[in-house]
Amino acid sequence: MDYVIGVDCGGTNTTAIAYNLDGTPIKTTVTGPANLMVDDSRALNNVRNALRKLLASVDGTCQAITVGLAGLRAYQFKERFRQQLNLPTENIQLINDAQLALIAKLHGQDGLVVIAGTGAIVIGTADQRQFSAGGWGHLLGDEGSGYHLSLLAVQQVTMEADDRQATAFGQALLAHLNLRSVFELIDHFYQWDKARVAKLAPFVLAQAEAGDPTAIGIVKKSAQGLATKIIQARRKGDWSDTDTVKIAVTGSVLEKNTYYRDILKQAVMAAGLPFTYLPITPTVSNAIAAVYDYQD
Amino acid sequence: MDYVIGVDCGGTNTTAIAYNLDGTPIKTTVTGPANLMVDDSRALNNVRNALRKLLASVDGTCQAITVGLAGLRAYQFKERFRQQLNLPTENIQLINDAQLALIAKLHGQDGLVVIAGTGAIVIGTADQRQFSAGGWGHLLGDEGSGYHLSLLAVQQVTMEADDRQATAFGQALLAHLNLRSVFELIDHFYQWDKARVAKLAPFVLAQAEAGDPTAIGIVKKSAQGLATKIIQARRKGDWSDTDTVKIAVTGSVLEKNTYYRDILKQAVMAAGLPFTYLPITPTVSNAIAAVYDYQD
């Protein structure tokens, strides 16, 4: 039996899945994290182990392997990495994790993928070209991400301290964190990593959904930033204003929150350009990209 | 002869100066950095060494010591630090470095001090009360600081990449750094510390002064943010709208750049409230605060 393998690497774990050529998953192997910018030899080990286990346990011939690796864009040693995988399969593609998501979510077709988790980026593909907007990281934007929503919420509390006007939202945020003052909040904030900061996002979204006007303002501002990135990515795709562009949304913030998705869709709609939203598929691994990639 | 000592501690070095009671400097000692949040035992050593050297080399009686320490606000062990200095002088005041600047620049009188270096904060004193606006650090604002000016400049380049509209300013920034693309810029940016980022500010200010419209927009936006903090601090001082409030500007970005000071003053003027600007005195150490402090 012929099969293909897709590997989705991330900061938490690496998921390698073998698929029939019709896209049915056969077997899955999970190993540890694989991010080239964090630790490339660990990434190599985890990807290699996942692939060797899978190749040893599936009968038949592996026709192709597609690996989506975080940090590949800026990585200098891509070819060496490929060689060091040292696998019996010739057809191995190393692509960026965002590209893997792009192929998986759009099934290899043209369109845009909006990813909003801790960070945010819009990636697109049109006529074999790939492009992106946003995704510049937490210091330079990441509009619409969990980090961005949380940052705006903490900035709100500092603004209220400077304005001497505490809002219900600012008070609720301090209470939620069991803190007494803006100074305590700041001291904590600067000790948190990005993922910890982003964990405030569900609180902000819940406050907005419950009708808090300050939280609604924050969510609309953040979503507006991401909507701008979507429109910019659409322009990079050179679609005409009458083309209906496919758009998939993914990442923890958007997948888990209908309310936030709706706010984002409204902000996008304001630009007056036609889009079709693909259904959310959080249970389908981006490793499925290997199947679309092979069919191409 | 009676004298007082002021100690100005910073991230680069610690300057301890002995003054006659009329404010004439007698002797200066410089040791290494002293920031409590970075390394408190190193800070203790450098402050103690500077003070012991000074006390041993000046004849007479030291009446008072005022030490301005970075990171004191959030520091838990202030009393232990004071004891471990273990000095023969009873009257030792430990205050924040920003408070030291406040006393030094306003000569102990009421008013506002605007500090803009790598970071930015507005501190004020009125009727024995001290207050501040801004100063929330590089992730949460620091409007008008060298870091903020630089951040807006790098964000401008990412925005241009998303908009597919390179400006002369964006091109000049890449050329200034000898980089070929926005991706190279981002990779560098995320490896820089705050001080390195802030080093772009003189370039941004020079481009603006030379008439580049994009750079002018960045400088005005950054200065507007700082002007807002000045107005907020003025409100915290509870002055009436007709009171003329004294204001001193300090920090490398403001002290070295007449052009930027003028832009800031214009932005403040738009609020229509009366201020008097004190002369810039970069050659007078904030250690002089010890003299005003003792005279009080």
Coordinates of C-alpha atoms in Angstrom, one line a residue:
Chain A
M1 CA 0.0 0.0 0.0
D2 CA 1.3 3.5 -0.9
Y3 CA 1.0 6.2 1.7
V4 CA 2.3 9.7 2.6
I5 CA 3.4 11.2 5.9
G6 CA 2.7 14.7 7.2
V7 CA 4.6 16.2 10.1
D8 CA 3.3 19.1 12.1
C9 CA 6.0 20.5 14.4
G10 CA 5.3 22.9 17.1
G11 CA 6.5 24.4 20.4
T12 CA 4.8 21.7 22.4
N13 CA 5.0 18.6 20.3
T14 CA 5.5 17.0 16.9
T15 CA 2.7 15.1 15.3
A16 CA 3.6 12.8 12.4
I17 CA 0.6 11.1 10.6
A18 CA 0.7 8.4 7.9
Y19 CA -2.2 8.7 5.4
N20 CA -3.6 6.6 2.6
L21 CA -3.5 8.5 -0.7
D22 CA -7.2 9.2 -0.3
G23 CA -6.5 11.1 2.9
T24 CA -7.5 8.4 5.5
P25 CA -5.2 8.6 8.5
I26 CA -3.5 5.2 9.2
K27 CA -1.2 5.8 12.1
T28 CA 0.0 8.7 14.3
T29 CA 3.2 9.2 16.2
V30 CA 3.8 12.1 18.6
T31 CA 7.2 13.2 19.9
G32 CA 8.4 16.4 21.7
P33 CA 8.7 20.0 20.5
A34 CA 10.5 21.0 17.2
N35 CA 11.1 24.7 16.7
L36 CA 14.3 25.5 14.7
M37 CA 14.7 28.9 16.3
V38 CA 14.6 27.4 19.8
D39 CA 16.7 24.3 19.6
D40 CA 17.5 22.8 16.2
S41 CA 19.2 19.6 17.3
R42 CA 16.3 18.8 19.5
A43 CA 14.0 19.5 16.6
L44 CA 16.0 17.1 14.4
N45 CA 15.8 14.4 17.0
N46 CA 12.1 14.7 17.5
V47 CA 11.2 14.8 13.8
R48 CA 13.6 11.9 13.0
N49 CA 12.2 9.8 15.8
A50 CA 8.6 10.4 14.9
L51 CA 9.3 9.6 11.2
R52 CA 11.4 6.4 11.9
K53 CA 8.8 5.0 14.2
L54 CA 6.1 5.7 11.7
L55 CA 8.0 4.2 8.8
A56 CA 8.8 1.1 10.8
S57 CA 5.2 0.5 11.8
V58 CA 3.3 1.1 8.6
D59 CA 3.3 -1.5 5.8
G60 CA 3.8 -0.4 2.2
T61 CA 5.8 2.3 0.5
C62 CA 6.1 5.9 1.7
Q63 CA 5.7 8.0 -1.4
A64 CA 6.3 11.5 0.1
I65 CA 6.9 13.3 3.4
T66 CA 5.9 16.9 4.1
V67 CA 7.3 18.4 7.3
G68 CA 6.0 21.8 8.5
L69 CA 8.7 23.3 10.8
A70 CA 8.4 26.4 13.0
G71 CA 11.3 28.8 12.4
L72 CA 12.2 27.4 8.9
R73 CA 12.1 30.8 7.2
A74 CA 15.1 32.2 9.0
Y75 CA 16.9 28.9 9.3
Q76 CA 20.3 28.7 7.6
F77 CA 20.9 24.9 7.6
K78 CA 17.8 23.5 5.9
E79 CA 19.7 21.2 3.5
R80 CA 21.8 19.8 6.3
F81 CA 18.7 19.2 8.4
R82 CA 17.2 17.3 5.5
Q83 CA 20.3 15.1 5.1
Q84 CA 20.6 14.5 8.8
L85 CA 17.0 13.1 8.9
N86 CA 18.7 10.2 7.0
L87 CA 15.5 8.6 5.8
P88 CA 14.9 5.8 3.2
T89 CA 12.3 8.1 1.4
E90 CA 13.6 10.4 -1.4
N91 CA 10.6 12.8 -1.6
I92 CA 10.9 14.9 1.6
Q93 CA 9.6 18.5 1.6
L94 CA 10.5 20.9 4.4
I95 CA 8.2 23.8 4.6
N96 CA 7.3 26.5 7.2
D97 CA 4.6 25.5 9.8
A98 CA 2.5 28.4 8.4
Q99 CA 2.8 27.0 4.9
L100 CA 1.7 23.6 6.3
A101 CA -1.4 25.2 7.8
L102 CA -2.0 27.0 4.5
I103 CA -2.1 23.8 2.5
A104 CA -4.0 21.9 5.1
K105 CA -6.7 24.5 5.7
L106 CA -7.3 25.4 2.0
H107 CA -6.8 21.8 0.7
G108 CA -4.1 23.1 -1.6
Q109 CA -6.4 25.7 -3.2
D110 CA -6.0 29.5 -3.5
G111 CA -7.1 31.6 -0.6
L112 CA -6.2 33.0 2.8
V113 CA -5.5 31.4 6.2
V114 CA -5.9 33.6 9.3
I115 CA -3.9 32.1 12.2
A116 CA -4.5 33.7 15.6
G117 CA -3.1 31.9 18.7
T118 CA -0.5 33.5 20.9
G119 CA 0.7 35.4 17.7
A120 CA -1.2 36.2 14.5
I121 CA -0.5 36.1 10.8
V122 CA -2.4 36.0 7.6
I123 CA -0.9 33.8 4.9
G124 CA -2.2 33.3 1.4
T125 CA -1.6 31.5 -1.8
A126 CA -2.7 32.5 -5.3
D127 CA -1.4 31.1 -8.6
Q128 CA 1.4 29.2 -6.9
R129 CA 2.6 32.3 -5.2
Q130 CA 2.6 32.5 -1.4
F131 CA 2.5 35.7 0.6
S132 CA 1.6 37.0 4.1
A133 CA 0.6 40.0 6.1
G134 CA 1.3 40.6 9.8
G135 CA 3.1 38.0 11.8
W136 CA 5.8 40.4 12.8
G137 CA 5.9 39.2 16.4
H138 CA 4.7 40.4 19.7
L139 CA 6.9 43.6 19.8
L140 CA 5.8 44.8 16.4
G141 CA 2.1 44.0 16.2
D142 CA 0.6 40.5 16.0
E143 CA -2.7 42.4 15.8
G144 CA -5.7 40.2 16.7
S145 CA -3.6 37.6 18.5
G146 CA -4.1 36.3 22.1
Y147 CA -1.0 38.3 23.0
H148 CA -2.3 41.4 21.4
L149 CA -5.8 41.2 23.1
S150 CA -4.0 40.7 26.4
L151 CA -1.5 43.5 25.9
L152 CA -4.3 46.0 25.1
A153 CA -6.1 44.9 28.3
V154 CA -3.0 45.5 30.4
Q155 CA -2.4 48.8 28.6
Q156 CA -6.0 49.7 29.5
V157 CA -5.2 49.4 33.2
T158 CA -2.1 51.6 32.9
M159 CA -4.0 54.2 30.9
E160 CA -6.7 54.2 33.6
A161 CA -4.0 54.8 36.2
D162 CA -2.6 57.7 34.2
D163 CA -6.1 59.1 33.7
R164 CA -7.2 58.5 37.3
Q165 CA -10.4 56.8 35.9
A166 CA -10.7 53.2 36.9
T167 CA -13.3 51.2 34.8
A168 CA -15.2 48.1 35.8
F169 CA -13.1 46.2 33.3
G170 CA -9.7 47.4 34.8
Q171 CA -10.9 46.5 38.3
A172 CA -12.2 43.1 37.1
L173 CA -8.9 42.3 35.4
L174 CA -6.9 43.0 38.6
A175 CA -9.4 40.9 40.6
H176 CA -9.2 38.1 38.0
L177 CA -5.4 38.0 38.6
N178 CA -5.8 38.5 42.4
L179 CA -3.7 41.6 42.3
R180 CA -4.2 44.8 44.2
S181 CA -2.7 47.5 42.0
V182 CA -1.5 48.4 38.6
F183 CA 2.1 48.3 39.9
E184 CA 1.6 44.7 40.9
L185 CA 0.2 44.0 37.5
I186 CA 3.2 45.5 35.7
D187 CA 5.7 43.7 37.9
H188 CA 4.0 40.4 37.0
F189 CA 3.5 41.3 33.3
Y190 CA 7.2 41.9 32.7
Q191 CA 8.0 38.4 34.2
W192 CA 5.5 36.6 32.0
D193 CA 6.5 35.0 28.7
K194 CA 4.4 35.5 25.6
A195 CA 2.2 32.4 26.1
R196 CA 1.4 33.5 29.7
V197 CA 0.4 37.0 28.6
A198 CA -1.8 35.5 25.9
K199 CA -3.7 33.5 28.6
L200 CA -5.5 36.7 29.5
A201 CA -7.3 36.7 26.1
P202 CA -10.1 34.3 27.1
F203 CA -10.9 36.7 30.1
V204 CA -11.0 39.7 27.8
L205 CA -13.2 38.0 25.3
A206 CA -15.6 36.7 28.0
Q207 CA -15.9 40.2 29.5
A208 CA -16.7 41.6 26.0
E209 CA -19.2 38.9 25.3
A210 CA -20.9 39.7 28.7
G211 CA -21.3 43.2 27.5
D212 CA -18.5 45.2 29.2
P213 CA -18.1 48.3 27.0
T214 CA -14.3 48.7 27.7
A215 CA -13.7 45.0 26.8
I216 CA -15.8 45.3 23.7
G217 CA -13.6 48.3 22.6
I218 CA -10.4 46.3 23.1
V219 CA -11.7 43.3 21.2
K220 CA -13.0 45.5 18.3
K221 CA -9.6 47.3 18.1
S222 CA -7.7 44.0 18.1
A223 CA -9.9 42.4 15.5
Q224 CA -9.8 45.5 13.4
G225 CA -6.0 45.2 13.3
L226 CA -6.3 41.6 12.1
A227 CA -9.0 42.5 9.6
T228 CA -6.6 45.1 8.1
K229 CA -4.0 42.3 7.7
I230 CA -6.6 40.2 5.9
I231 CA -7.3 43.0 3.5
Q232 CA -3.6 43.6 2.9
A233 CA -3.0 39.9 2.2
R234 CA -6.0 39.9 -0.2
R235 CA -4.3 42.7 -2.1
K236 CA -1.1 40.7 -2.2
G237 CA -3.0 37.9 -3.9
D238 CA -4.0 40.3 -6.7
W239 CA -7.6 39.1 -6.7
S240 CA -10.1 41.4 -8.3
D241 CA -12.6 43.2 -6.0
T242 CA -15.4 40.9 -7.3
D243 CA -13.5 37.6 -6.7
T244 CA -14.8 35.6 -3.8
V245 CA -11.7 34.7 -1.9
K246 CA -11.7 31.5 0.3
I247 CA -10.7 32.2 3.9
A248 CA -10.0 29.8 6.7
V249 CA -9.5 30.8 10.3
T250 CA -7.4 28.8 12.8
G251 CA -5.4 29.1 15.9
S252 CA -6.7 28.7 19.5
V253 CA -8.2 32.2 19.9
L254 CA -10.3 32.0 16.7
E255 CA -11.2 28.3 16.8
K256 CA -12.5 28.4 20.4
N257 CA -14.4 31.6 20.3
T258 CA -17.5 32.1 18.1
Y259 CA -18.0 35.6 19.5
Y260 CA -14.5 36.7 18.4
R261 CA -14.9 35.1 15.0
D262 CA -18.0 37.1 14.5
I263 CA -16.4 40.4 15.5
L264 CA -13.5 39.6 13.1
K265 CA -15.9 38.8 10.3
Q266 CA -17.8 42.0 10.8
A267 CA -14.6 44.0 10.7
V268 CA -13.6 42.3 7.5
M269 CA -17.0 42.8 6.0
A270 CA -16.6 46.6 6.4
A271 CA -14.1 46.6 3.6
G272 CA -16.9 45.5 1.2
L273 CA -14.9 42.7 -0.5
P274 CA -16.4 39.2 -1.0
F275 CA -15.0 36.2 1.1
T276 CA -16.2 32.7 1.7
Y277 CA -15.4 31.3 5.2
L278 CA -14.4 27.7 5.2
P279 CA -15.7 25.6 8.1
I280 CA -13.5 25.4 11.3
T281 CA -11.8 22.0 11.6
P282 CA -9.8 21.9 14.8
T283 CA -9.8 18.1 14.9
V284 CA -8.0 17.8 11.5
S285 CA -4.2 18.0 11.9
N286 CA -2.3 20.2 9.6
A287 CA -0.3 17.1 8.8
I288 CA -3.1 16.4 6.3
A289 CA -1.2 18.9 4.1
A290 CA 1.0 16.0 3.0
V291 CA -2.0 14.5 1.2
Y292 CA -2.9 17.7 -0.7
D293 CA 0.7 18.3 -1.4
Y294 CA 1.1 14.8 -2.9
Q295 CA -2.0 15.1 -5.0
D296 CA -0.8 18.4 -6.6
Chain B
M1 CA 33.4 71.6 57.3
D2 CA 29.9 70.2 56.9
Y3 CA 28.9 68.5 53.6
V4 CA 26.3 66.3 52.0
I5 CA 26.6 63.5 49.5
G6 CA 24.4 62.7 46.6
V7 CA 24.6 59.4 44.7
D8 CA 23.1 58.9 41.3
C9 CA 23.0 55.2 40.4
G10 CA 22.3 53.9 36.9
G11 CA 22.7 51.0 34.5
T12 CA 26.2 52.2 33.4
N13 CA 27.8 53.7 36.5
T14 CA 27.3 55.2 39.9
T15 CA 28.3 58.8 40.6
A16 CA 28.7 59.9 44.2
I17 CA 29.4 63.6 44.7
A18 CA 30.2 65.5 48.0
Y19 CA 28.8 69.1 48.1
N20 CA 29.3 72.0 50.4
L21 CA 26.0 73.0 52.0
D22 CA 25.8 75.9 49.5
G23 CA 25.8 73.3 46.6
T24 CA 29.4 73.6 45.5
P25 CA 30.7 70.2 44.4
I26 CA 33.9 69.2 46.4
K27 CA 34.8 65.7 45.2
T28 CA 33.3 63.0 42.9
T29 CA 33.7 59.2 42.9
V30 CA 32.5 57.0 40.1
T31 CA 32.0 53.2 40.4
G32 CA 30.1 50.6 38.3
P33 CA 26.4 50.1 37.7
A34 CA 23.8 49.9 40.4
N35 CA 20.3 48.8 39.4
L36 CA 18.4 46.8 42.1
M37 CA 16.3 44.9 39.6
V38 CA 19.4 43.8 37.6
D39 CA 21.8 42.8 40.4
D40 CA 21.3 44.0 43.9
S41 CA 24.5 42.7 45.5
R42 CA 26.5 44.4 42.8
A43 CA 24.5 47.5 43.4
L44 CA 25.3 47.4 47.1
N45 CA 29.0 46.9 46.4
N46 CA 29.2 49.8 44.0
V47 CA 27.2 52.2 46.2
R48 CA 29.1 51.2 49.3
N49 CA 32.5 51.6 47.6
A50 CA 31.7 55.0 46.1
L51 CA 30.5 56.2 49.5
R52 CA 33.4 54.8 51.5
K53 CA 35.9 56.3 49.2
L54 CA 34.2 59.7 49.3
L55 CA 33.8 59.7 53.1
A56 CA 37.5 58.8 53.5
S57 CA 38.8 61.5 51.2
V58 CA 36.7 64.6 52.3
D59 CA 37.5 66.4 55.5
G60 CA 34.7 67.4 57.8
T61 CA 31.3 65.9 58.8
C62 CA 28.9 64.3 56.4
Q63 CA 25.4 65.6 57.4
A64 CA 23.3 63.6 55.0
I65 CA 23.4 61.2 52.1
T66 CA 20.8 60.9 49.4
V67 CA 21.0 57.8 47.2
G68 CA 18.9 57.6 44.0
L69 CA 18.5 53.9 43.0
A70 CA 17.0 52.4 39.9
G71 CA 14.5 49.7 40.7
L72 CA 13.9 50.8 44.3
R73 CA 10.1 51.0 43.9
A74 CA 9.6 47.3 43.5
Y75 CA 12.5 46.3 45.7
Q76 CA 11.6 44.2 48.8
F77 CA 14.8 44.6 50.9
K78 CA 15.3 48.4 51.2
E79 CA 16.0 48.4 54.9
R80 CA 18.5 45.5 54.7
F81 CA 20.2 47.4 51.8
R82 CA 20.5 50.5 54.0
Q83 CA 22.0 48.5 56.9
Q84 CA 24.4 46.7 54.7
L85 CA 25.8 50.0 53.5
N86 CA 27.2 50.1 57.0
L87 CA 28.2 53.8 57.0
P88 CA 29.2 56.1 59.9
T89 CA 26.5 58.6 58.8
E90 CA 23.0 58.3 60.3
N91 CA 21.0 60.4 57.8
I92 CA 20.8 58.2 54.7
Q93 CA 17.9 58.5 52.3
L94 CA 17.2 55.9 49.7
I95 CA 14.9 57.1 47.0
N96 CA 14.1 56.1 43.4
D97 CA 16.3 57.3 40.6
A98 CA 13.4 59.2 39.1
Q99 CA 12.7 60.9 42.5
L100 CA 16.4 62.0 42.5
A101 CA 15.9 63.5 39.1
L102 CA 12.7 65.2 40.2
I103 CA 14.5 66.9 43.2
A104 CA 17.6 67.7 41.2
K105 CA 15.8 69.2 38.2
L106 CA 13.2 71.2 40.1
H107 CA 15.5 72.2 42.9
G108 CA 13.0 70.7 45.3
Q109 CA 10.2 72.9 44.1
D110 CA 6.8 71.8 42.7
G111 CA 6.5 70.9 39.0
L112 CA 7.0 68.2 36.4
V113 CA 10.1 66.4 35.1
V114 CA 9.9 64.7 31.7
I115 CA 12.6 62.0 31.4
A116 CA 13.1 60.5 27.9
G117 CA 16.0 58.3 27.3
T118 CA 15.7 54.6 26.4
G119 CA 12.4 54.7 28.3
A120 CA 10.2 57.6 29.2
I121 CA 8.2 58.8 32.2
V122 CA 6.8 62.1 33.6
I123 CA 7.2 62.5 37.3
G124 CA 5.8 65.4 39.3
T125 CA 5.7 66.8 42.8
A126 CA 3.1 69.2 44.3
D127 CA 2.4 70.0 47.9
Q128 CA 4.7 67.2 49.1
R129 CA 2.9 64.6 46.9
Q130 CA 4.7 62.7 44.2
F131 CA 3.0 61.2 41.2
S132 CA 3.8 60.0 37.7
A133 CA 2.3 59.3 34.3
G134 CA 3.7 56.8 31.7
G135 CA 6.9 54.9 32.5
W136 CA 5.1 51.6 32.0
G137 CA 8.1 50.1 30.2
H138 CA 8.8 49.1 26.6
L139 CA 6.0 46.6 26.2
L140 CA 3.3 48.8 27.4
G141 CA 4.1 52.2 26.0
D142 CA 7.1 54.4 27.0
E143 CA 5.7 56.9 24.6
G144 CA 8.2 59.5 23.4
S145 CA 11.2 57.5 24.5
G146 CA 14.1 56.5 22.3
Y147 CA 12.8 53.0 22.3
H148 CA 9.3 54.1 21.2
L149 CA 10.7 56.3 18.4
S150 CA 12.7 53.3 17.2
L151 CA 9.9 50.9 17.5
L152 CA 7.5 53.1 15.5
A153 CA 10.3 53.3 12.8
V154 CA 10.6 49.5 12.6
Q155 CA 6.8 49.1 12.6
Q156 CA 6.7 51.5 9.7
V157 CA 8.9 49.2 7.7
T158 CA 6.7 46.2 8.4
M159 CA 3.6 48.2 7.6
E160 CA 5.2 49.1 4.3
A161 CA 5.9 45.5 3.6
D162 CA 2.2 44.6 4.3
D163 CA 1.0 47.5 2.2
R164 CA 3.5 46.9 -0.6
Q165 CA 4.4 50.6 -0.5
A166 CA 8.1 51.2 0.3
T167 CA 8.8 54.8 1.3
A168 CA 12.1 56.7 1.2
F169 CA 12.2 56.5 4.9
G170 CA 11.8 52.7 5.1
Q171 CA 14.5 52.3 2.4
A172 CA 16.8 54.7 4.2
L173 CA 16.4 52.8 7.5
L174 CA 17.3 49.5 5.9
A175 CA 20.3 51.2 4.2
H176 CA 21.3 52.8 7.5
L177 CA 21.5 49.4 9.1
N178 CA 23.1 47.8 6.0
L179 CA 20.2 45.3 5.7
R180 CA 18.5 44.1 2.5
S181 CA 15.0 43.3 3.6
V182 CA 12.3 43.7 6.2
F183 CA 12.9 40.0 7.2
E184 CA 16.6 40.7 8.0
L185 CA 15.5 43.8 10.0
I186 CA 13.0 41.7 12.1
D187 CA 15.5 39.0 12.7
H188 CA 18.0 41.6 14.0
F189 CA 15.3 43.5 15.9
Y190 CA 14.3 40.5 18.0
Q191 CA 17.9 39.9 19.0
W192 CA 18.4 43.5 20.2
D193 CA 18.0 44.6 23.8
K194 CA 16.1 47.8 24.6
A195 CA 19.1 50.1 24.6
R196 CA 20.2 48.8 21.2
V197 CA 16.7 49.4 19.8
A198 CA 16.7 52.9 21.2
K199 CA 19.9 53.7 19.2
L200 CA 17.8 54.0 16.1
A201 CA 16.2 57.2 17.6
P202 CA 18.9 59.7 16.5
F203 CA 18.5 58.4 12.9
V204 CA 14.7 58.8 13.0
L205 CA 15.1 62.3 14.5
A206 CA 17.7 63.3 11.9
Q207 CA 15.5 62.1 9.0
A208 CA 12.6 64.1 10.4
E209 CA 14.7 67.2 10.9
A210 CA 15.9 66.8 7.3
G211 CA 12.2 67.0 6.2
D212 CA 11.3 63.4 5.5
P213 CA 7.5 63.3 5.8
T214 CA 7.3 59.7 7.1
A215 CA 9.9 60.4 9.8
I216 CA 8.1 63.6 10.8
G217 CA 4.9 61.6 11.2
I218 CA 6.7 59.1 13.5
V219 CA 8.3 61.8 15.6
K220 CA 5.0 63.7 16.0
K221 CA 3.1 60.6 17.0
S222 CA 5.8 59.7 19.6
A223 CA 5.9 63.2 21.0
Q224 CA 2.2 63.4 21.1
G225 CA 2.2 60.3 23.3
L226 CA 4.6 61.9 25.7
A227 CA 2.6 65.2 25.6
T228 CA -0.4 63.3 26.7
K229 CA 1.5 61.9 29.7
I230 CA 2.6 65.4 30.6
I231 CA -1.0 66.6 30.6
Q232 CA -2.1 63.6 32.6
A233 CA 0.7 64.2 35.2
R234 CA -0.4 67.9 35.4
R235 CA -3.9 66.7 36.2
K236 CA -2.5 64.5 39.0
G237 CA -0.8 67.6 40.5
D238 CA -4.3 69.2 40.8
W239 CA -3.0 72.5 39.5
S240 CA -5.7 74.9 38.2
D241 CA -5.8 75.6 34.5
T242 CA -4.4 79.0 35.1
D243 CA -1.4 77.9 37.2
T244 CA 1.9 78.1 35.3
V245 CA 3.6 74.7 36.0
K246 CA 7.4 74.4 36.0
I247 CA 8.6 71.7 33.7
A248 CA 12.1 70.3 33.2
V249 CA 13.1 67.9 30.4
T250 CA 15.9 65.5 30.7
G251 CA 17.2 62.1 29.4
S252 CA 19.5 61.6 26.4
V253 CA 16.8 61.9 23.7
L254 CA 15.4 65.3 24.9
E255 CA 18.7 66.8 26.1
K256 CA 20.6 66.2 22.9
N257 CA 17.9 67.2 20.4
T258 CA 16.5 70.8 20.1
Y259 CA 14.3 69.7 17.2
Y260 CA 12.6 67.0 19.3
R261 CA 12.2 69.3 22.3
D262 CA 10.4 71.8 20.0
I263 CA 8.1 69.1 18.6
L264 CA 7.3 68.0 22.1
K265 CA 6.7 71.6 23.3
Q266 CA 4.3 72.2 20.4
A267 CA 2.4 69.0 21.2
V268 CA 2.1 70.1 24.8
M269 CA 1.0 73.7 23.8
A270 CA -1.9 72.3 21.9
A271 CA -3.5 71.5 25.3
G272 CA -3.7 75.2 26.0
L273 CA -2.3 75.0 29.6
P274 CA 0.5 77.3 30.9
F275 CA 4.0 75.8 31.5
T276 CA 7.4 77.3 32.1
Y277 CA 10.3 75.2 30.8
L278 CA 13.4 75.2 32.9
P279 CA 16.8 75.4 31.2
I280 CA 18.4 72.1 30.2
T281 CA 21.3 71.3 32.5
P282 CA 23.0 68.0 31.3
T283 CA 26.3 68.9 33.0
V284 CA 24.7 69.1 36.5
S285 CA 24.5 65.6 38.1
N286 CA 21.2 64.6 39.7
A287 CA 23.4 63.9 42.8
I288 CA 22.8 67.7 43.5
A289 CA 19.4 66.5 44.8
A290 CA 21.2 65.8 48.1
V291 CA 21.7 69.6 48.6
Y292 CA 18.1 70.5 47.9
D293 CA 17.0 67.6 50.0
Y294 CA 19.1 68.7 53.0
Q295 CA 18.0 72.4 52.7
D296 CA 14.3 71.3 52.9

